[in-house]
Short mmCIF file of N, CA and C in Angstrom, two decimals:
data_model
loop_
_atom_site.label_atom_id
_atom_site.label_comp_id
_atom_site.label_asym_id
_atom_site.label_seq_id
_atom_site.Cartn_x
_atom_site.Cartn_y
_atom_site.Cartn_z
N PRO A 1257 103.94 105.83 122.04
CA PRO A 1257 102.89 106.15 122.84
C PRO A 1257 102.79 107.66 123.10
N LEU A 1258 101.59 108.22 123.42
CA LEU A 1258 101.34 109.65 123.46
C LEU A 1258 101.54 109.93 125.01
N ALA A 1259 101.82 111.09 125.18
CA ALA A 1259 101.94 111.61 126.50
C ALA A 1259 100.50 111.55 127.13
N PRO A 1260 100.39 111.27 128.60
CA PRO A 1260 99.05 111.15 129.19
C PRO A 1260 98.06 112.36 129.02
N ASN A 1261 98.68 113.48 128.68
CA ASN A 1261 97.65 114.56 128.45
C ASN A 1261 97.31 114.95 126.93
N ILE A 1262 97.74 113.89 126.17
CA ILE A 1262 97.44 114.10 124.64
C ILE A 1262 96.31 113.15 124.39
N VAL A 1263 95.40 113.46 123.72
CA VAL A 1263 94.13 112.76 123.24
C VAL A 1263 94.27 112.77 121.69
N TYR A 1264 94.35 111.68 121.10
CA TYR A 1264 94.42 111.50 119.56
C TYR A 1264 93.05 111.25 119.10
N LEU A 1265 92.41 112.08 118.31
CA LEU A 1265 91.00 111.89 117.86
C LEU A 1265 90.92 111.51 116.38
N GLU A 1266 90.50 110.40 116.15
CA GLU A 1266 90.40 109.80 114.64
C GLU A 1266 88.98 109.24 114.62
N ASP A 1267 88.12 110.11 114.10
CA ASP A 1267 86.69 109.74 114.18
C ASP A 1267 86.31 109.31 115.63
N SER A 1268 86.58 110.15 116.65
CA SER A 1268 86.34 109.91 117.88
C SER A 1268 86.24 111.29 118.68
N GLY A 1269 85.82 111.14 119.97
CA GLY A 1269 85.62 112.35 120.73
C GLY A 1269 86.07 112.16 122.15
N THR A 1270 86.03 113.36 122.79
CA THR A 1270 86.39 113.51 124.18
C THR A 1270 85.63 114.57 124.84
N THR A 1271 85.69 114.77 126.15
CA THR A 1271 85.17 115.88 126.84
C THR A 1271 86.30 116.69 127.58
N ILE A 1272 86.28 117.98 127.26
CA ILE A 1272 87.21 118.89 127.94
C ILE A 1272 86.41 119.96 128.59
N CYS A 1273 86.50 120.06 129.87
CA CYS A 1273 85.95 121.10 130.55
C CYS A 1273 84.37 121.33 130.23
N SER A 1274 83.82 120.16 130.11
CA SER A 1274 82.30 119.93 129.88
C SER A 1274 82.01 120.09 128.50
N MET A 1275 82.88 120.38 127.58
CA MET A 1275 82.66 120.65 126.10
C MET A 1275 82.99 119.33 125.35
N LYS A 1276 82.03 118.91 124.58
CA LYS A 1276 82.29 117.73 123.85
C LYS A 1276 82.89 118.07 122.43
N VAL A 1277 84.10 117.25 122.34
CA VAL A 1277 84.99 117.71 121.25
C VAL A 1277 85.07 116.41 120.33
N TRP A 1278 84.91 116.56 119.11
CA TRP A 1278 85.05 115.45 118.06
C TRP A 1278 86.18 115.95 117.16
N GLY A 1279 87.02 114.82 116.72
CA GLY A 1279 88.05 114.93 115.73
C GLY A 1279 87.96 114.01 114.58
N SER A 1280 88.30 114.52 113.58
CA SER A 1280 88.41 113.58 112.23
C SER A 1280 89.53 114.07 111.28
N PRO A 1281 90.30 113.20 110.89
CA PRO A 1281 91.41 113.56 109.96
C PRO A 1281 91.04 113.64 108.48
N TRP A 1282 89.69 113.40 108.15
CA TRP A 1282 89.55 113.31 106.70
C TRP A 1282 89.35 114.51 105.97
N SER A 1283 89.58 114.54 104.73
CA SER A 1283 89.23 115.60 103.73
C SER A 1283 89.15 115.04 102.47
N LYS A 1284 88.60 115.91 101.52
CA LYS A 1284 88.18 115.54 100.17
C LYS A 1284 89.41 115.14 99.48
N LEU A 1285 89.20 114.06 98.61
CA LEU A 1285 90.40 113.60 97.86
C LEU A 1285 91.21 114.71 97.12
N TYR A 1286 92.55 114.65 97.28
CA TYR A 1286 93.47 115.55 96.60
C TYR A 1286 94.84 114.93 96.48
N GLY A 1287 95.20 114.24 95.41
CA GLY A 1287 96.39 113.64 95.45
C GLY A 1287 96.39 112.28 96.06
N THR A 1288 97.47 111.86 96.54
CA THR A 1288 97.59 110.49 97.16
C THR A 1288 97.84 110.62 98.73
N TRP A 1289 97.47 111.69 99.39
CA TRP A 1289 97.95 111.92 100.70
C TRP A 1289 96.91 110.95 101.50
N PRO A 1290 97.29 110.69 102.88
CA PRO A 1290 96.53 109.86 103.59
C PRO A 1290 95.21 110.52 104.12
N PHE A 1291 94.31 109.85 104.62
CA PHE A 1291 92.92 110.33 105.07
C PHE A 1291 92.24 111.16 104.07
N MET A 1292 92.23 110.76 102.92
CA MET A 1292 91.58 111.33 101.83
C MET A 1292 90.55 110.45 101.33
N LEU A 1293 89.28 111.14 100.98
CA LEU A 1293 88.31 110.23 100.28
C LEU A 1293 87.66 110.99 99.20
N PRO A 1294 87.01 110.32 98.16
CA PRO A 1294 86.06 111.17 97.53
C PRO A 1294 84.97 111.61 98.11
N GLU A 1295 84.36 112.65 97.74
CA GLU A 1295 83.17 113.34 98.43
C GLU A 1295 82.08 112.44 98.80
N HIS A 1296 81.73 111.56 97.81
CA HIS A 1296 80.54 110.70 98.09
C HIS A 1296 80.94 109.56 99.12
N GLU A 1297 82.15 109.40 99.59
CA GLU A 1297 82.46 108.47 100.79
C GLU A 1297 82.74 109.32 102.13
N LEU A 1298 82.85 110.43 101.94
CA LEU A 1298 83.02 111.29 103.19
C LEU A 1298 81.63 111.37 104.05
N ASP A 1299 80.52 111.43 103.50
CA ASP A 1299 79.28 111.50 104.15
C ASP A 1299 79.30 110.59 105.30
N ALA A 1300 79.78 109.37 105.15
CA ALA A 1300 79.74 108.22 106.17
C ALA A 1300 80.52 108.76 107.30
N LYS A 1301 81.76 109.35 107.00
CA LYS A 1301 82.57 109.95 108.07
C LYS A 1301 81.89 110.90 108.91
N TRP A 1302 81.32 111.92 108.14
CA TRP A 1302 80.68 113.17 108.78
C TRP A 1302 79.44 112.60 109.65
N ASN A 1303 78.81 111.53 109.29
CA ASN A 1303 77.54 111.00 109.99
C ASN A 1303 78.11 110.43 111.35
N LEU A 1304 79.31 110.23 111.53
CA LEU A 1304 79.82 109.77 112.81
C LEU A 1304 79.85 110.81 113.84
N ILE A 1305 79.75 112.12 113.49
CA ILE A 1305 80.00 113.12 114.38
C ILE A 1305 78.74 113.31 115.17
N PRO A 1306 78.70 113.13 116.51
CA PRO A 1306 77.57 113.36 117.22
C PRO A 1306 76.82 114.52 117.12
N ASN A 1307 75.50 114.52 117.33
CA ASN A 1307 74.69 115.77 117.14
C ASN A 1307 74.88 116.82 118.15
N ASP A 1308 75.46 116.34 119.36
CA ASP A 1308 75.65 117.24 120.58
C ASP A 1308 77.18 117.74 120.54
N THR A 1309 77.85 117.76 119.56
CA THR A 1309 79.26 118.07 119.53
C THR A 1309 79.34 119.59 119.62
N ASP A 1310 80.12 120.01 120.62
CA ASP A 1310 80.47 121.49 120.81
C ASP A 1310 81.47 121.91 119.93
N ILE A 1311 82.63 121.27 119.98
CA ILE A 1311 83.78 121.60 119.13
C ILE A 1311 84.24 120.52 118.26
N LEU A 1312 84.34 120.93 116.92
CA LEU A 1312 84.60 119.98 115.80
C LEU A 1312 86.03 120.38 115.31
N MET A 1313 86.82 119.24 115.25
CA MET A 1313 88.26 119.51 114.49
C MET A 1313 88.40 118.59 113.52
N THR A 1314 88.51 119.00 112.24
CA THR A 1314 88.61 118.25 110.99
C THR A 1314 89.87 118.74 110.33
N HIS A 1315 90.41 117.91 109.41
CA HIS A 1315 91.60 118.33 108.55
C HIS A 1315 91.13 119.30 107.57
N GLY A 1316 90.04 118.99 106.84
CA GLY A 1316 89.59 119.76 105.74
C GLY A 1316 88.43 120.69 106.15
N PRO A 1317 88.23 121.63 105.26
CA PRO A 1317 87.19 122.57 105.51
C PRO A 1317 85.84 122.17 104.88
N PRO A 1318 84.76 122.72 105.36
CA PRO A 1318 83.52 122.60 104.81
C PRO A 1318 83.38 123.41 103.46
N TYR A 1319 82.52 123.13 102.50
CA TYR A 1319 82.38 123.76 101.34
C TYR A 1319 82.11 125.24 101.62
N GLY A 1320 82.87 126.21 100.91
CA GLY A 1320 82.47 127.61 100.94
C GLY A 1320 82.91 128.46 102.04
N ILE A 1321 83.51 127.71 102.96
CA ILE A 1321 84.12 128.47 104.16
C ILE A 1321 85.54 128.16 104.30
N GLY A 1322 86.52 129.08 104.11
CA GLY A 1322 87.86 129.02 104.19
C GLY A 1322 88.53 127.93 103.25
N ASP A 1323 87.85 127.74 102.12
CA ASP A 1323 88.19 126.63 101.24
C ASP A 1323 88.75 127.08 99.79
N ARG A 1324 88.73 128.42 99.52
CA ARG A 1324 88.99 128.86 98.26
C ARG A 1324 90.62 128.74 98.06
N VAL A 1325 90.98 128.03 96.92
CA VAL A 1325 92.39 127.81 96.67
C VAL A 1325 92.88 129.09 95.63
N TRP A 1326 94.06 128.88 95.30
CA TRP A 1326 94.81 129.93 94.55
C TRP A 1326 94.10 130.30 93.23
N ASP A 1327 93.39 129.50 92.55
CA ASP A 1327 92.70 129.75 91.33
C ASP A 1327 91.15 130.02 91.50
N GLY A 1328 90.81 130.22 92.65
CA GLY A 1328 89.38 130.73 92.90
C GLY A 1328 88.50 129.50 93.27
N ARG A 1329 88.77 128.23 92.99
CA ARG A 1329 87.89 127.14 93.22
C ARG A 1329 87.81 127.01 94.61
N MET A 1330 86.48 126.58 95.09
CA MET A 1330 86.22 126.18 96.48
C MET A 1330 86.35 124.72 96.54
N GLU A 1331 87.26 124.24 97.36
CA GLU A 1331 87.54 122.75 97.50
C GLU A 1331 87.14 122.04 98.82
N GLY A 1332 86.38 122.70 99.56
CA GLY A 1332 85.83 121.97 100.78
C GLY A 1332 84.77 121.01 100.50
N SER A 1333 84.41 120.31 101.56
CA SER A 1333 83.50 119.15 101.44
C SER A 1333 82.15 119.70 101.68
N ILE A 1334 81.25 119.31 100.60
CA ILE A 1334 79.96 119.65 100.61
C ILE A 1334 79.17 118.91 101.62
N THR A 1335 79.40 117.64 101.89
CA THR A 1335 78.74 116.78 102.86
C THR A 1335 79.24 117.12 104.26
N LEU A 1336 80.40 117.80 104.59
CA LEU A 1336 80.77 118.36 105.75
C LEU A 1336 79.95 119.61 106.07
N TYR A 1337 79.82 120.40 105.06
CA TYR A 1337 79.07 121.62 105.23
C TYR A 1337 77.61 121.35 105.53
N GLU A 1338 77.07 120.33 104.98
CA GLU A 1338 75.56 119.79 105.28
C GLU A 1338 75.68 119.46 106.74
N ARG A 1339 76.64 118.60 107.19
CA ARG A 1339 76.56 118.08 108.53
C ARG A 1339 76.67 119.24 109.61
N ILE A 1340 77.51 120.25 109.31
CA ILE A 1340 77.71 121.35 110.05
C ILE A 1340 76.31 122.13 110.29
N LYS A 1341 75.65 122.32 109.14
CA LYS A 1341 74.31 122.83 109.19
C LYS A 1341 73.35 122.18 110.15
N GLN A 1342 73.50 120.69 110.15
CA GLN A 1342 72.66 120.04 111.06
C GLN A 1342 73.00 120.04 112.51
N ILE A 1343 74.27 119.96 112.81
CA ILE A 1343 74.60 119.94 114.21
C ILE A 1343 75.05 121.22 114.90
N ARG A 1344 75.38 122.16 114.05
CA ARG A 1344 75.75 123.44 114.67
C ARG A 1344 76.60 123.45 115.86
N PRO A 1345 77.85 123.06 115.69
CA PRO A 1345 78.90 123.10 116.76
C PRO A 1345 79.19 124.65 117.02
N MET A 1346 79.50 124.73 118.20
CA MET A 1346 79.98 126.30 118.62
C MET A 1346 81.24 126.61 117.84
N LEU A 1347 82.08 125.74 117.76
CA LEU A 1347 83.44 126.08 116.99
C LEU A 1347 83.89 124.88 116.10
N HIS A 1348 84.26 125.14 114.83
CA HIS A 1348 84.80 124.24 114.06
C HIS A 1348 86.30 124.63 113.59
N VAL A 1349 87.35 123.96 114.09
CA VAL A 1349 88.75 124.28 113.62
C VAL A 1349 89.07 123.30 112.55
N PHE A 1350 89.73 123.87 111.40
CA PHE A 1350 90.27 122.97 110.38
C PHE A 1350 91.46 123.62 109.59
N GLY A 1351 91.87 123.10 108.71
CA GLY A 1351 93.06 123.48 107.87
C GLY A 1351 93.05 123.19 106.51
N HIS A 1352 94.09 122.55 106.00
CA HIS A 1352 94.17 121.90 104.71
C HIS A 1352 94.40 122.96 103.52
N ILE A 1353 93.46 123.80 103.41
CA ILE A 1353 93.42 124.80 102.31
C ILE A 1353 94.19 126.11 102.98
N HIS A 1354 95.50 126.20 102.55
CA HIS A 1354 96.15 127.24 103.32
C HIS A 1354 95.86 128.46 102.75
N GLU A 1355 95.33 128.73 101.70
CA GLU A 1355 94.85 130.03 101.19
C GLU A 1355 93.67 130.56 101.98
N GLY A 1356 92.83 129.62 102.54
CA GLY A 1356 91.78 130.02 103.17
C GLY A 1356 91.97 130.45 104.62
N ARG A 1357 93.07 130.51 105.20
CA ARG A 1357 93.42 130.82 106.52
C ARG A 1357 92.71 131.96 107.10
N GLY A 1358 91.94 131.83 108.17
CA GLY A 1358 91.21 132.88 108.82
C GLY A 1358 90.19 132.52 109.78
N GLN A 1359 89.39 133.42 110.13
CA GLN A 1359 88.02 133.38 111.00
C GLN A 1359 86.88 133.58 110.29
N TYR A 1360 85.92 132.76 110.46
CA TYR A 1360 84.61 132.88 109.82
C TYR A 1360 83.45 132.61 110.74
N THR A 1361 82.28 132.96 110.43
CA THR A 1361 81.04 132.64 111.15
C THR A 1361 79.98 132.11 110.31
N TYR A 1362 79.20 131.14 110.84
CA TYR A 1362 78.03 130.70 110.01
C TYR A 1362 76.82 130.77 110.93
N GLY A 1363 75.61 131.13 110.51
CA GLY A 1363 74.43 131.16 111.19
C GLY A 1363 74.12 132.37 111.94
N GLY A 1364 73.29 132.49 112.85
CA GLY A 1364 72.82 133.73 113.50
C GLY A 1364 71.66 134.38 112.82
N PHE A 1365 71.18 133.68 111.85
CA PHE A 1365 70.02 134.26 111.10
C PHE A 1365 68.69 133.87 111.98
N PHE A 1366 67.83 134.81 112.04
CA PHE A 1366 66.69 134.50 112.82
C PHE A 1366 66.80 133.98 114.01
N GLY A 1367 67.85 134.40 114.89
CA GLY A 1367 68.01 133.87 116.15
C GLY A 1367 68.75 132.46 116.22
N SER A 1368 69.10 131.90 115.02
CA SER A 1368 69.86 130.57 114.94
C SER A 1368 71.18 130.64 115.72
N LYS A 1369 71.63 129.42 116.05
CA LYS A 1369 72.88 129.39 116.77
C LYS A 1369 74.06 129.75 115.80
N ILE A 1370 75.09 130.44 116.36
CA ILE A 1370 76.25 130.76 115.56
C ILE A 1370 77.38 129.75 115.69
N THR A 1371 77.85 129.42 114.62
CA THR A 1371 79.02 128.56 114.52
C THR A 1371 80.18 129.42 114.14
N HIS A 1372 81.36 129.32 115.01
CA HIS A 1372 82.60 130.04 114.59
C HIS A 1372 83.55 128.95 113.98
N LEU A 1373 84.00 129.26 112.80
CA LEU A 1373 84.90 128.44 112.03
C LEU A 1373 86.41 129.16 111.97
N VAL A 1374 87.30 128.25 112.09
CA VAL A 1374 88.62 128.81 112.02
C VAL A 1374 89.44 127.87 111.12
N ASN A 1375 90.10 128.39 109.97
CA ASN A 1375 90.93 127.83 109.18
C ASN A 1375 92.38 128.19 109.77
N ALA A 1376 92.98 127.29 110.51
CA ALA A 1376 94.24 127.61 111.19
C ALA A 1376 95.37 127.14 110.33
N SER A 1377 95.39 127.03 109.21
CA SER A 1377 96.62 126.70 108.34
C SER A 1377 97.65 127.68 108.59
N CYS A 1378 98.95 127.27 108.64
CA CYS A 1378 100.01 128.07 108.90
C CYS A 1378 101.22 127.96 107.94
N VAL A 1379 100.98 127.45 106.74
CA VAL A 1379 102.06 127.36 105.80
C VAL A 1379 101.57 128.12 104.56
N LYS A 1380 102.42 128.83 103.99
CA LYS A 1380 102.08 129.71 102.73
C LYS A 1380 103.03 129.15 101.62
N PHE A 1381 102.34 128.91 100.43
CA PHE A 1381 103.14 128.29 99.25
C PHE A 1381 103.26 129.51 98.21
N GLU A 1382 103.93 130.59 98.70
CA GLU A 1382 104.40 131.50 97.59
C GLU A 1382 105.89 131.61 97.68
N ALA A 1383 106.49 131.31 96.31
CA ALA A 1383 107.87 131.24 96.26
C ALA A 1383 108.58 130.35 97.26
N GLY A 1384 108.05 129.16 97.18
CA GLY A 1384 108.33 128.17 98.22
C GLY A 1384 107.56 128.12 99.27
N ILE A 1385 107.94 127.17 100.28
CA ILE A 1385 107.20 127.08 101.45
C ILE A 1385 107.61 127.93 102.70
N LYS A 1386 106.69 128.70 103.02
CA LYS A 1386 107.09 129.68 104.19
C LYS A 1386 106.09 129.39 105.47
N LEU A 1387 106.55 129.41 106.56
CA LEU A 1387 105.73 129.31 107.77
C LEU A 1387 105.25 130.68 107.92
N ILE A 1388 103.87 130.82 108.17
CA ILE A 1388 103.17 132.22 108.41
C ILE A 1388 103.23 132.23 110.11
N PRO A 1389 103.87 133.26 110.55
CA PRO A 1389 103.84 133.42 112.07
C PRO A 1389 102.43 133.73 112.48
N ILE A 1390 101.82 133.04 113.43
CA ILE A 1390 100.60 133.20 114.00
C ILE A 1390 100.56 134.33 114.96
N THR A 1391 100.33 135.57 114.51
CA THR A 1391 100.28 136.86 115.22
C THR A 1391 99.02 137.28 115.49
N ASP A 1392 98.08 136.81 114.88
CA ASP A 1392 96.52 137.02 115.22
C ASP A 1392 95.98 135.75 115.88
N TYR A 1393 95.12 135.98 116.81
CA TYR A 1393 94.39 134.85 117.52
C TYR A 1393 92.97 135.02 117.76
N MET A 1394 92.31 134.03 117.98
CA MET A 1394 90.89 134.22 118.28
C MET A 1394 90.70 133.83 119.80
N GLU A 1395 90.35 134.66 120.59
CA GLU A 1395 90.10 134.37 121.99
C GLU A 1395 88.65 134.02 122.20
N ILE A 1396 88.49 132.91 122.76
CA ILE A 1396 87.21 132.37 122.93
C ILE A 1396 86.71 132.25 124.49
N GLU A 1397 85.77 132.87 124.76
CA GLU A 1397 85.28 132.90 126.22
C GLU A 1397 83.99 131.97 126.15
N ILE A 1398 84.04 131.00 126.92
CA ILE A 1398 83.01 129.92 127.09
C ILE A 1398 82.21 130.31 128.28
N ASN A 1399 80.90 130.43 128.44
CA ASN A 1399 80.16 130.73 129.44
C ASN A 1399 78.95 130.06 129.26
N ASN A 1400 78.65 129.04 130.27
CA ASN A 1400 77.40 128.26 130.19
C ASN A 1400 77.18 127.54 128.72
N GLY A 1401 78.23 127.03 128.26
CA GLY A 1401 78.21 126.36 126.95
C GLY A 1401 78.00 127.24 125.75
N ASN A 1402 78.30 128.66 125.93
CA ASN A 1402 78.03 129.44 124.72
C ASN A 1402 79.44 130.06 124.52
N ILE A 1403 79.83 130.39 123.35
CA ILE A 1403 80.98 131.01 122.92
C ILE A 1403 80.55 132.58 123.00
N LEU A 1404 81.15 133.36 123.65
CA LEU A 1404 80.92 134.74 123.60
C LEU A 1404 81.81 135.67 122.81
#
């Protein structure tokens, strides 16, 4: 059993400080790891994400954002990218593609809502597995439902 202050999100949501948070463990098929599906099956998982989600947490990245692997290919989910364009959460945190670690933004064009995206991977695969110390961080100030 989990501690009382831990919420496990598997295609489910919760509210924290009036922010609607949705979590999903899925990512695009890669090997035989759990919670992986082919792209054409992921769309059904992403459609479970409510339209009014403020913070989205997924294992895998959206296509084209923090998803470039060592040989230059982009390995994120196209259907997740399309869903993010629809719902425009304030924040999307993901991992899975370790080479894509960093902070990104999407939107803001012609007054549209900005989505902050963070690939929070912390393992590096160069000359073996190394933990990357998290020395940089993203400070998020939320004011009236907006990330400043």
